[in-house]
PDB file of C-alpha atoms and ligand atoms in Angstrom:
ATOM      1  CA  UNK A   1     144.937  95.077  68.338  1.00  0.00           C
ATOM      2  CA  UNK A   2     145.774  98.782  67.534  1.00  0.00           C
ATOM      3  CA  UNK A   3     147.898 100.858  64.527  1.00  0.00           C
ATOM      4  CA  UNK A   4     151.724  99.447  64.859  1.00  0.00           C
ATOM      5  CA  UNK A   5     154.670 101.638  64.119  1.00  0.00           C
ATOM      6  CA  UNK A   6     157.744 100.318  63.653  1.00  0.00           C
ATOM      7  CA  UNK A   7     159.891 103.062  64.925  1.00  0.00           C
ATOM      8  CA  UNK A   8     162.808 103.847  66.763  1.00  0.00           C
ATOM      9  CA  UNK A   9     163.324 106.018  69.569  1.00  0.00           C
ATOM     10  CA  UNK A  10     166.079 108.101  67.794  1.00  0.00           C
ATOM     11  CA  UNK A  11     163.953 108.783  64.761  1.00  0.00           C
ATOM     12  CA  UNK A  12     162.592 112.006  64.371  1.00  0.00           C
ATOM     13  CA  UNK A  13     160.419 111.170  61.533  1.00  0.00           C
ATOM     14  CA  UNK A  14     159.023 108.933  63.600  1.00  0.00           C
ATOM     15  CA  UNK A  15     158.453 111.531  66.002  1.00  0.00           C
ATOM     16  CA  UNK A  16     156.388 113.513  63.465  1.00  0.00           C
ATOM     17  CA  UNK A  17     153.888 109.924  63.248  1.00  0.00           C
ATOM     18  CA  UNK A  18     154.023 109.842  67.102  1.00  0.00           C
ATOM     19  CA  UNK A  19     152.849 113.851  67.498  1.00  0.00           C
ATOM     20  CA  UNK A  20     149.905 113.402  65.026  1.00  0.00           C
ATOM     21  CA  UNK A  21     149.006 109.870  66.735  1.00  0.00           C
ATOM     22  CA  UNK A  22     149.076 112.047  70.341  1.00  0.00           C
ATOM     23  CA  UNK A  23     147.080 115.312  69.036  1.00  0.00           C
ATOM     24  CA  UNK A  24     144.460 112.146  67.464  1.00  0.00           C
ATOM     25  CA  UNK A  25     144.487 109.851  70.807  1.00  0.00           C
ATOM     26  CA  UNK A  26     144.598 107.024  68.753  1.00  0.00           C
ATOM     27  CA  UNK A  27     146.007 103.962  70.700  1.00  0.00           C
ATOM     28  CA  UNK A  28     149.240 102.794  68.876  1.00  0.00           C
ATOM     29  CA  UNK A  29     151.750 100.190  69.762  1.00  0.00           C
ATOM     30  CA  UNK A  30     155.461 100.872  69.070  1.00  0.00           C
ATOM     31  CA  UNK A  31     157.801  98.198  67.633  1.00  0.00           C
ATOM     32  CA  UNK A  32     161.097  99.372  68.472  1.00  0.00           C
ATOM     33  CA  UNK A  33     163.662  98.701  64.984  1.00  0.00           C
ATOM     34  CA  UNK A  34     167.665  98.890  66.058  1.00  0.00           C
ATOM     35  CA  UNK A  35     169.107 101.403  63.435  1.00  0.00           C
ATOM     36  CA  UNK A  36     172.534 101.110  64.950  1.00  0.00           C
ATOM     37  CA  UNK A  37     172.102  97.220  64.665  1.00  0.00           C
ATOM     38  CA  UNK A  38     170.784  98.504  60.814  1.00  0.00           C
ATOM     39  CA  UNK A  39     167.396  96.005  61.602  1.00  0.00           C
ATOM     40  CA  UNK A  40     166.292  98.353  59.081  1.00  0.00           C
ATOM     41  CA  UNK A  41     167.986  96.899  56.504  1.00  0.00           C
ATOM     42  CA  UNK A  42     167.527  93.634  56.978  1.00  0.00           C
ATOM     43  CA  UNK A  43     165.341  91.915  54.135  1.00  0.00           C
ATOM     44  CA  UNK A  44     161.967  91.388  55.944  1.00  0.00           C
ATOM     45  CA  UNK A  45     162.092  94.511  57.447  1.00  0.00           C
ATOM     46  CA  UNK A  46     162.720  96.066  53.420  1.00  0.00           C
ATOM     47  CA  UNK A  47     159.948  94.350  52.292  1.00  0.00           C
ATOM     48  CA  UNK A  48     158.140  96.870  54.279  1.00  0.00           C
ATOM     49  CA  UNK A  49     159.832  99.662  53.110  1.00  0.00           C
ATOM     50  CA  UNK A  50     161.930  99.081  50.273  1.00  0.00           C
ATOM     51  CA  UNK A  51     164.212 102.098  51.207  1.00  0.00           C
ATOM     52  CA  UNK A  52     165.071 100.362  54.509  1.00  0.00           C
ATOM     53  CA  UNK A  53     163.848 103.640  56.359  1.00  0.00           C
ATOM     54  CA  UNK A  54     161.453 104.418  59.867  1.00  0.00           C
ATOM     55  CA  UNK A  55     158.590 104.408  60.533  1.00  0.00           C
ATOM     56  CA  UNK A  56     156.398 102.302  58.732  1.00  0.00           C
ATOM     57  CA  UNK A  57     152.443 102.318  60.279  1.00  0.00           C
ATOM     58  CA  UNK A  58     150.899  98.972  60.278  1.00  0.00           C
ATOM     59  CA  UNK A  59     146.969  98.627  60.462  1.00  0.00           C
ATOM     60  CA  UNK A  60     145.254  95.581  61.767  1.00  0.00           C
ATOM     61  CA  UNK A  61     144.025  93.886  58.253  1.00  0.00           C
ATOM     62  CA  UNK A  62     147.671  94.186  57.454  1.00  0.00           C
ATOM     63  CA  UNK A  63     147.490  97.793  55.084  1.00  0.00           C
ATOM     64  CA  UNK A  64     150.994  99.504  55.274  1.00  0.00           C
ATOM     65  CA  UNK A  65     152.174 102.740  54.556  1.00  0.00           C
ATOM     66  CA  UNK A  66     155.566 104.394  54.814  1.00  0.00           C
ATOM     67  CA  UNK A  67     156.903 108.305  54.370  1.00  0.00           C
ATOM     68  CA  UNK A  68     156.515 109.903  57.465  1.00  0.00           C
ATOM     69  CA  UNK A  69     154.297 112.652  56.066  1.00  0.00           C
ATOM     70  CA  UNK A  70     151.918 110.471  54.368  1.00  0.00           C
ATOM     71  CA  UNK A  71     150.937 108.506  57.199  1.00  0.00           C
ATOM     72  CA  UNK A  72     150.405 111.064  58.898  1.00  0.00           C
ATOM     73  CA  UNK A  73     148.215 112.800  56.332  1.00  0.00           C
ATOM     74  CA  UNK A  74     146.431 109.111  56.353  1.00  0.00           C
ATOM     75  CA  UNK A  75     146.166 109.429  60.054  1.00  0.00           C
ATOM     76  CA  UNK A  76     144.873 112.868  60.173  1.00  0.00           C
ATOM     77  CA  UNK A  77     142.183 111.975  57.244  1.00  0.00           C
ATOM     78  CA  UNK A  78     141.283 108.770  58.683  1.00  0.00           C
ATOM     79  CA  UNK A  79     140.379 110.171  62.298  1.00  0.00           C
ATOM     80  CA  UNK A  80     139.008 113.151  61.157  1.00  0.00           C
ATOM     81  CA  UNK A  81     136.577 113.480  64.003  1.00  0.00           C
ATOM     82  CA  UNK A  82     138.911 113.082  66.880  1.00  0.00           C
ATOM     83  CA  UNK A  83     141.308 115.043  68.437  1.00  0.00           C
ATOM     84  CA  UNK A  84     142.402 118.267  67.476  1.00  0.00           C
ATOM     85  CA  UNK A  85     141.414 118.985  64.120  1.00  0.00           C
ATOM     86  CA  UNK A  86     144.863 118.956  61.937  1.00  0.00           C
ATOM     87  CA  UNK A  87     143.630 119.793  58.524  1.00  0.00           C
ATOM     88  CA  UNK A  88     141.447 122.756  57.267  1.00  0.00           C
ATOM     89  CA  UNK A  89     137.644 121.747  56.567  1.00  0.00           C
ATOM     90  CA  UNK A  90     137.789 121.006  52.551  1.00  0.00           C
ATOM     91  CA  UNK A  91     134.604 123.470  52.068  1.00  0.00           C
ATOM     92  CA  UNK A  92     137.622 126.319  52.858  1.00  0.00           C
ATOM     93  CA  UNK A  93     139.273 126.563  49.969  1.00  0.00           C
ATOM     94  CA  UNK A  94     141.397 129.680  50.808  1.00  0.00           C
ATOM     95  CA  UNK A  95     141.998 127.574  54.184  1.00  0.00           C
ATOM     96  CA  UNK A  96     142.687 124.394  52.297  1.00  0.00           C
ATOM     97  CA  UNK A  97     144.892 126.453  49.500  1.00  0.00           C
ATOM     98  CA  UNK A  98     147.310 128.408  52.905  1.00  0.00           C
ATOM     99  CA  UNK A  99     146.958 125.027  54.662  1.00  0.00           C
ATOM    100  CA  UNK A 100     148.815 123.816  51.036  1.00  0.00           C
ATOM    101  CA  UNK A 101     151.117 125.973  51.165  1.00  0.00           C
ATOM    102  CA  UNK A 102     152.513 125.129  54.453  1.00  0.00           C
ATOM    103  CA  UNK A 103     153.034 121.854  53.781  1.00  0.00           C
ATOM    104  CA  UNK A 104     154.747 123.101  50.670  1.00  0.00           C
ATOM    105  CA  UNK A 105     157.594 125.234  51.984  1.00  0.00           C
ATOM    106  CA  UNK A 106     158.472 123.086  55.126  1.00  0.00           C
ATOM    107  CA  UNK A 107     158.860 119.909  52.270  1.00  0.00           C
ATOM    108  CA  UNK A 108     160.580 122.106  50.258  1.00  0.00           C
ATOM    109  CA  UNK A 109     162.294 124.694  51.627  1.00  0.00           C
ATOM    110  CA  UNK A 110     162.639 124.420  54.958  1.00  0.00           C
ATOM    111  CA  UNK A 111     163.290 120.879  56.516  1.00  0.00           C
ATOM    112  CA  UNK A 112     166.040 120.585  53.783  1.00  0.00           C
ATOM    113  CA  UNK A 113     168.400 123.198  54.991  1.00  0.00           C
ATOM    114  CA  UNK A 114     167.675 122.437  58.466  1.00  0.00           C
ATOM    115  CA  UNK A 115     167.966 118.558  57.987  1.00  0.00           C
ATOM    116  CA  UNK A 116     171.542 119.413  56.181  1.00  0.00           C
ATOM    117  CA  UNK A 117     172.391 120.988  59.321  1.00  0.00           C
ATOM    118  CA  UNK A 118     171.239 118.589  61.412  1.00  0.00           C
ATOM    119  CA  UNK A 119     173.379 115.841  59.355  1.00  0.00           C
ATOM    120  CA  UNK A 120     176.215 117.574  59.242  1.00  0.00           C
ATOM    121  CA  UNK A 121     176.215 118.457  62.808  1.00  0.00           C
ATOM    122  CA  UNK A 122     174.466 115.469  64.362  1.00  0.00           C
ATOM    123  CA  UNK A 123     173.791 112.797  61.941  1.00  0.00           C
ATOM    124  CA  UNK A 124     176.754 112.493  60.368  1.00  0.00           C
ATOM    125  CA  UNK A 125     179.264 111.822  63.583  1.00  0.00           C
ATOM    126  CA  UNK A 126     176.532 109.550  65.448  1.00  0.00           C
ATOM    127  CA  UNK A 127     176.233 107.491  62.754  1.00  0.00           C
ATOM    128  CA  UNK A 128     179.128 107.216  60.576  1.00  0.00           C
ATOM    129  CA  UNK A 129     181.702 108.192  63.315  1.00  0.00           C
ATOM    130  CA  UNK A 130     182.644 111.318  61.005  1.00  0.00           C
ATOM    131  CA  UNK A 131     183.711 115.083  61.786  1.00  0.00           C
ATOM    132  CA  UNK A 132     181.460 117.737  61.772  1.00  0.00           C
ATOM    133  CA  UNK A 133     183.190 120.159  59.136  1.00  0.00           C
ATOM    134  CA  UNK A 134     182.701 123.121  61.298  1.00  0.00           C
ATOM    135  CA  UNK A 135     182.775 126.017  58.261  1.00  0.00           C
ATOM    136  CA  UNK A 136     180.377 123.957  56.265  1.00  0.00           C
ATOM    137  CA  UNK A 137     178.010 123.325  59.381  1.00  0.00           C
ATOM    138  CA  UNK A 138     177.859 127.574  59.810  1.00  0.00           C
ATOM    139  CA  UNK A 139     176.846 127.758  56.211  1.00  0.00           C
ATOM    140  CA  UNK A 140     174.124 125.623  56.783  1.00  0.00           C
ATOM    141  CA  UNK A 141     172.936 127.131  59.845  1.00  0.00           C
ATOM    142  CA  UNK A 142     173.109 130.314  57.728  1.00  0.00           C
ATOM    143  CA  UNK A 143     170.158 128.992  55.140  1.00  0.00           C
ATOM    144  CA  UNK A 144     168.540 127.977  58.167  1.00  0.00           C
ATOM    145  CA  UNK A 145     168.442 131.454  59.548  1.00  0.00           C
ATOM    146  CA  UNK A 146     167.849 133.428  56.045  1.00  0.00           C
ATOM    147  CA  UNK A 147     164.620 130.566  55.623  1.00  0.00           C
ATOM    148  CA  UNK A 148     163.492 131.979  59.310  1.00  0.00           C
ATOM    149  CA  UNK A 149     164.226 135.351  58.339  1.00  0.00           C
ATOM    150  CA  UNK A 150     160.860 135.092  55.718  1.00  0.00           C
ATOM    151  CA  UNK A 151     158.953 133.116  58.415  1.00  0.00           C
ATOM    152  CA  UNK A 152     159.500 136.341  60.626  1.00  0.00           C
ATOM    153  CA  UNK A 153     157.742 138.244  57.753  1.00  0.00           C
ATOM    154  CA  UNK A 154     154.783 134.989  57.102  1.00  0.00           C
ATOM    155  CA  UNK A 155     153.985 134.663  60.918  1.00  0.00           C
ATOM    156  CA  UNK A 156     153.854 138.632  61.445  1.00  0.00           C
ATOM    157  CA  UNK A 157     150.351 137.971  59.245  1.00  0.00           C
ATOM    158  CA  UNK A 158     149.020 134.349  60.282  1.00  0.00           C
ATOM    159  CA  UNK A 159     149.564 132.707  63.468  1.00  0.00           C
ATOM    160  CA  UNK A 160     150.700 129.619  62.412  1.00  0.00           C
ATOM    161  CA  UNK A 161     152.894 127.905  59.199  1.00  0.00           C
ATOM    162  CA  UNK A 162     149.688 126.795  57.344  1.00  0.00           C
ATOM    163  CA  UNK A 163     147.026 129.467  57.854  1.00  0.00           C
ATOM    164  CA  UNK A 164     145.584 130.739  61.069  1.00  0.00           C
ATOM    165  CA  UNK A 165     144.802 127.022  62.454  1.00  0.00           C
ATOM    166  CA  UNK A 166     147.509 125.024  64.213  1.00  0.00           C
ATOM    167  CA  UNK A 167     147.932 121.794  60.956  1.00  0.00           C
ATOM    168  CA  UNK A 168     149.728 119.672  59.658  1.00  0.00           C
ATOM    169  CA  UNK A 169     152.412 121.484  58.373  1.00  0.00           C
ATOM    170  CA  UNK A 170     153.353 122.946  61.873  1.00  0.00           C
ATOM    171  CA  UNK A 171     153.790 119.393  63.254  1.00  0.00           C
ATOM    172  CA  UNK A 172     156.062 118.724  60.273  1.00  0.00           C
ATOM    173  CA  UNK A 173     158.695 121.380  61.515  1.00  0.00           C
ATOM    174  CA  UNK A 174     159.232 119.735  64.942  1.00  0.00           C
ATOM    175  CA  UNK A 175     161.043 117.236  65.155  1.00  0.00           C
ATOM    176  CA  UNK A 176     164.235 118.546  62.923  1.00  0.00           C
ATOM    177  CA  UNK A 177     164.151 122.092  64.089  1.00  0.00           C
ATOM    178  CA  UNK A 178     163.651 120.378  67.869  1.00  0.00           C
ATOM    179  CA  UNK A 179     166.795 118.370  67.167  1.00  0.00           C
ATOM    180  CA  UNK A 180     168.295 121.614  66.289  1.00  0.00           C
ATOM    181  CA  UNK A 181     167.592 123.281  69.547  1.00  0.00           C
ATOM    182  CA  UNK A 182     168.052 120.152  71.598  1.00  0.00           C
ATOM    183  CA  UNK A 183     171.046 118.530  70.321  1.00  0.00           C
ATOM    184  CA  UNK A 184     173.172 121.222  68.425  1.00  0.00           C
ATOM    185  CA  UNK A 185     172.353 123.810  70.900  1.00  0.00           C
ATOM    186  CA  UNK A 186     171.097 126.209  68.107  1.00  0.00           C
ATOM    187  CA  UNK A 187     168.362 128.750  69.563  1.00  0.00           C
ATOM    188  CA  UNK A 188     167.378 129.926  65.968  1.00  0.00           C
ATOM    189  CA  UNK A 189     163.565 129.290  65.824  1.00  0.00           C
ATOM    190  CA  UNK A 190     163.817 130.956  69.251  1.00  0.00           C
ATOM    191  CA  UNK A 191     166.069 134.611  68.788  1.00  0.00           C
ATOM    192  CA  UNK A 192     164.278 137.366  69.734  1.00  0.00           C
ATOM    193  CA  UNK A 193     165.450 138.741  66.704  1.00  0.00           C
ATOM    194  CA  UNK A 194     162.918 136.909  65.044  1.00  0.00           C
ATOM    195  CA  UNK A 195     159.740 137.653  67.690  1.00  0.00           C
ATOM    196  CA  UNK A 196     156.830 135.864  65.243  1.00  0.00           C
ATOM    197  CA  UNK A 197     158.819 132.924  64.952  1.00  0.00           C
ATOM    198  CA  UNK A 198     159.777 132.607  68.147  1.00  0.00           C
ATOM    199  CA  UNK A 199     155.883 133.049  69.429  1.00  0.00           C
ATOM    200  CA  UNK A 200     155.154 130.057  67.212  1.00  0.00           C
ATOM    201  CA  UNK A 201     157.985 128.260  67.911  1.00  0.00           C
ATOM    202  CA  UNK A 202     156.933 128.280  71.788  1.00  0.00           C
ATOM    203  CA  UNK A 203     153.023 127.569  71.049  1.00  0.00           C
ATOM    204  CA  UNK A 204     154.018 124.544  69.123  1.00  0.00           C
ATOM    205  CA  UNK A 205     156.314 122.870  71.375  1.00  0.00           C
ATOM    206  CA  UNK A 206     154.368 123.558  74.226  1.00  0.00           C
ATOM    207  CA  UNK A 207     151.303 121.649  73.173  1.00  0.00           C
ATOM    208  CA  UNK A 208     150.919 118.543  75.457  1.00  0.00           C
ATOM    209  CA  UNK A 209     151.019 115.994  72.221  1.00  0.00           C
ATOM    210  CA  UNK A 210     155.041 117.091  71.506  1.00  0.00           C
ATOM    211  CA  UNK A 211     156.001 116.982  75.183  1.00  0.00           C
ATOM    212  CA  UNK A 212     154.620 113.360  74.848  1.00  0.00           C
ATOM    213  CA  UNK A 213     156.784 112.235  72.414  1.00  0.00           C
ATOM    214  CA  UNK A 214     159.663 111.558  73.939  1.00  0.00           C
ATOM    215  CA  UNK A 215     157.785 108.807  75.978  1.00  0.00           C
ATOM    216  CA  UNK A 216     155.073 107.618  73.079  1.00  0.00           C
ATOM    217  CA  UNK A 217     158.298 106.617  70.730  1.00  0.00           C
ATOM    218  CA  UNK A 218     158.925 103.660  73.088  1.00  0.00           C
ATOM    219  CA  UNK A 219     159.030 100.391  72.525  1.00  0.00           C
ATOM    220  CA  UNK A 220     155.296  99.019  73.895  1.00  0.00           C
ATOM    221  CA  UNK A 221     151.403  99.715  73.342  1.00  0.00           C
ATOM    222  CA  UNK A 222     150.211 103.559  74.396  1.00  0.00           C
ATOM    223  CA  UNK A 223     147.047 104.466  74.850  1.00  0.00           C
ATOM    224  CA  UNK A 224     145.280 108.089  75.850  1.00  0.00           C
ATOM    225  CA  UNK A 225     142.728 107.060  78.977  1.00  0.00           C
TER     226      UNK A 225
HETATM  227  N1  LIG B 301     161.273 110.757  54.018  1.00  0.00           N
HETATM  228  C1  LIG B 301     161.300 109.686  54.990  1.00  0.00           C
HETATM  229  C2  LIG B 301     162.629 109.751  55.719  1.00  0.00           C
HETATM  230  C3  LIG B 301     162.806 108.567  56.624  1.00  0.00           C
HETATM  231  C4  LIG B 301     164.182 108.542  57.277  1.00  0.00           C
HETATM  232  O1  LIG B 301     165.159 109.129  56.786  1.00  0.00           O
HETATM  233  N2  LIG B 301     164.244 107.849  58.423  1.00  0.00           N
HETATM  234  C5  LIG B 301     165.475 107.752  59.161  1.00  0.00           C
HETATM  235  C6  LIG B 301     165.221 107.968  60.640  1.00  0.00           C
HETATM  236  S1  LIG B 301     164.622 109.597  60.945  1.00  0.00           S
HETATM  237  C7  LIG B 301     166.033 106.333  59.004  1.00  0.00           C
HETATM  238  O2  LIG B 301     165.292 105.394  58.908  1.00  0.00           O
HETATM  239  N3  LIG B 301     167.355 106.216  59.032  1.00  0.00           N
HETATM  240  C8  LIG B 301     167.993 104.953  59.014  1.00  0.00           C
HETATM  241  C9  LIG B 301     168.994 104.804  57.922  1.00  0.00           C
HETATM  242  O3  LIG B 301     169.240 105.766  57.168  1.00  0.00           O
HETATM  243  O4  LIG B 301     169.557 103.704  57.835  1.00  0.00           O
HETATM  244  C10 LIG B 301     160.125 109.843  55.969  1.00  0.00           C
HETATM  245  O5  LIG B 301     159.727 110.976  56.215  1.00  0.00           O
HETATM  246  O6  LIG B 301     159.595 108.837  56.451  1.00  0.00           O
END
């Protein structure tokens, strides 16, 4: 048997699980969970995860852990040795301490505006069948750009979010700010008025683990032979 996740193909904090479980290899079956049929809500599924929310990562001798972020902190830690290496050596503290700080201001800074955005835009007509309120939507967008606006200035001196090692905390931007760009149309973390960003940007959705995700997030058992 290998690591479950109960997921759904429209989840994009799923997506940030899947990424880390491609840039690991580590075999992983996918249980698919109907959010428009709200599965997720249902009692046994709560009793997973008492918010009712994707994913949730099931190990063999039954451990379960939810929060897209820590599992894939768990995931990272666990398989340490394999893959590409996602967190900085702890012997590095200045490493380690950047590497922090990553994590830090996508958690807190920057996945909030751009998942308001994204809710307002997306989220919000999808799945309650509500308008986008168009002036409120370009307000958002607007944080989003002034947040990118100091990542122009933090990627003209480190390559990437955390440090000068592709982590954690650039996985963590993808699947929102990809959303973004794919479904809203919005080219921000790609304007060549921001040329840093937009370097990154292209590194980090080029790697072959997030061009995989679209097809790891189904339904089914994936392995990397
Ligand atoms: N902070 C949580 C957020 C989880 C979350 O919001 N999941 C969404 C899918 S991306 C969900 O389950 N939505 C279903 C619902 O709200 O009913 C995490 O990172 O795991």
């Amino acid at each position: 048997m290998v690591l479950k996740l109960y997921s759904s193909t429209i989840s994009t904090s799923a997506q940030r699980v899947v990424c880390v479980l491609a840039e690991k290899q580590i075999p992983f079956e996918v249980v698919e969970v109907d959010i428009l049929k709200s599965e997720n809500k249902e009692p046994a599924y709560k009793e997973m995860q008492p918010w009712g929310l994707l994913p949730v990562l099931e190990e063999e001798n039954g451990f379960r852990l939810y929060e897209s972020r820590a599992i894939c902190r768990y995931i990272a830690e666990k398989y340490a040795d394999r893959g590409t290496q996602l967190i900085p050596v702890p012997t590095d503290l200045e490493a380690r301490g950047l590497f922090e700080q990553g994590l830090a201001i996508e958690a807190g800074t920057t996945d909030p505006c751009v998942f308001a955005a994204l809710n307002e835009k997306l989220f919000k007509p999808v799945k309650y069948g509500a308008t986008c309120d168009d002036e409120l939507y370009n307000v958002l967008l607007k944080r989003v750009e002034l947040v990118l606006d100091v990542y122009e200035i933090i990627l003209s001196k480190q390559k990437y979010i955390g440090g000068n090692q592709y982590t954690l905390a650039d996985i963590y931007h993808l699947p929102n700010g990809f959303a973004l760009q794919a479904h809203c149309g919005e080219q921000v973390f790609l304007s060549p008025k921001r040329p840093n960003v937009a370097r990154w940007w292209t590194e980090i959705t080029e790697r072959d683990a997030w061009k995989l995700v679209g097809d790891l997030n189904k339904q089914g058992v994936h392995t990397f032979e």
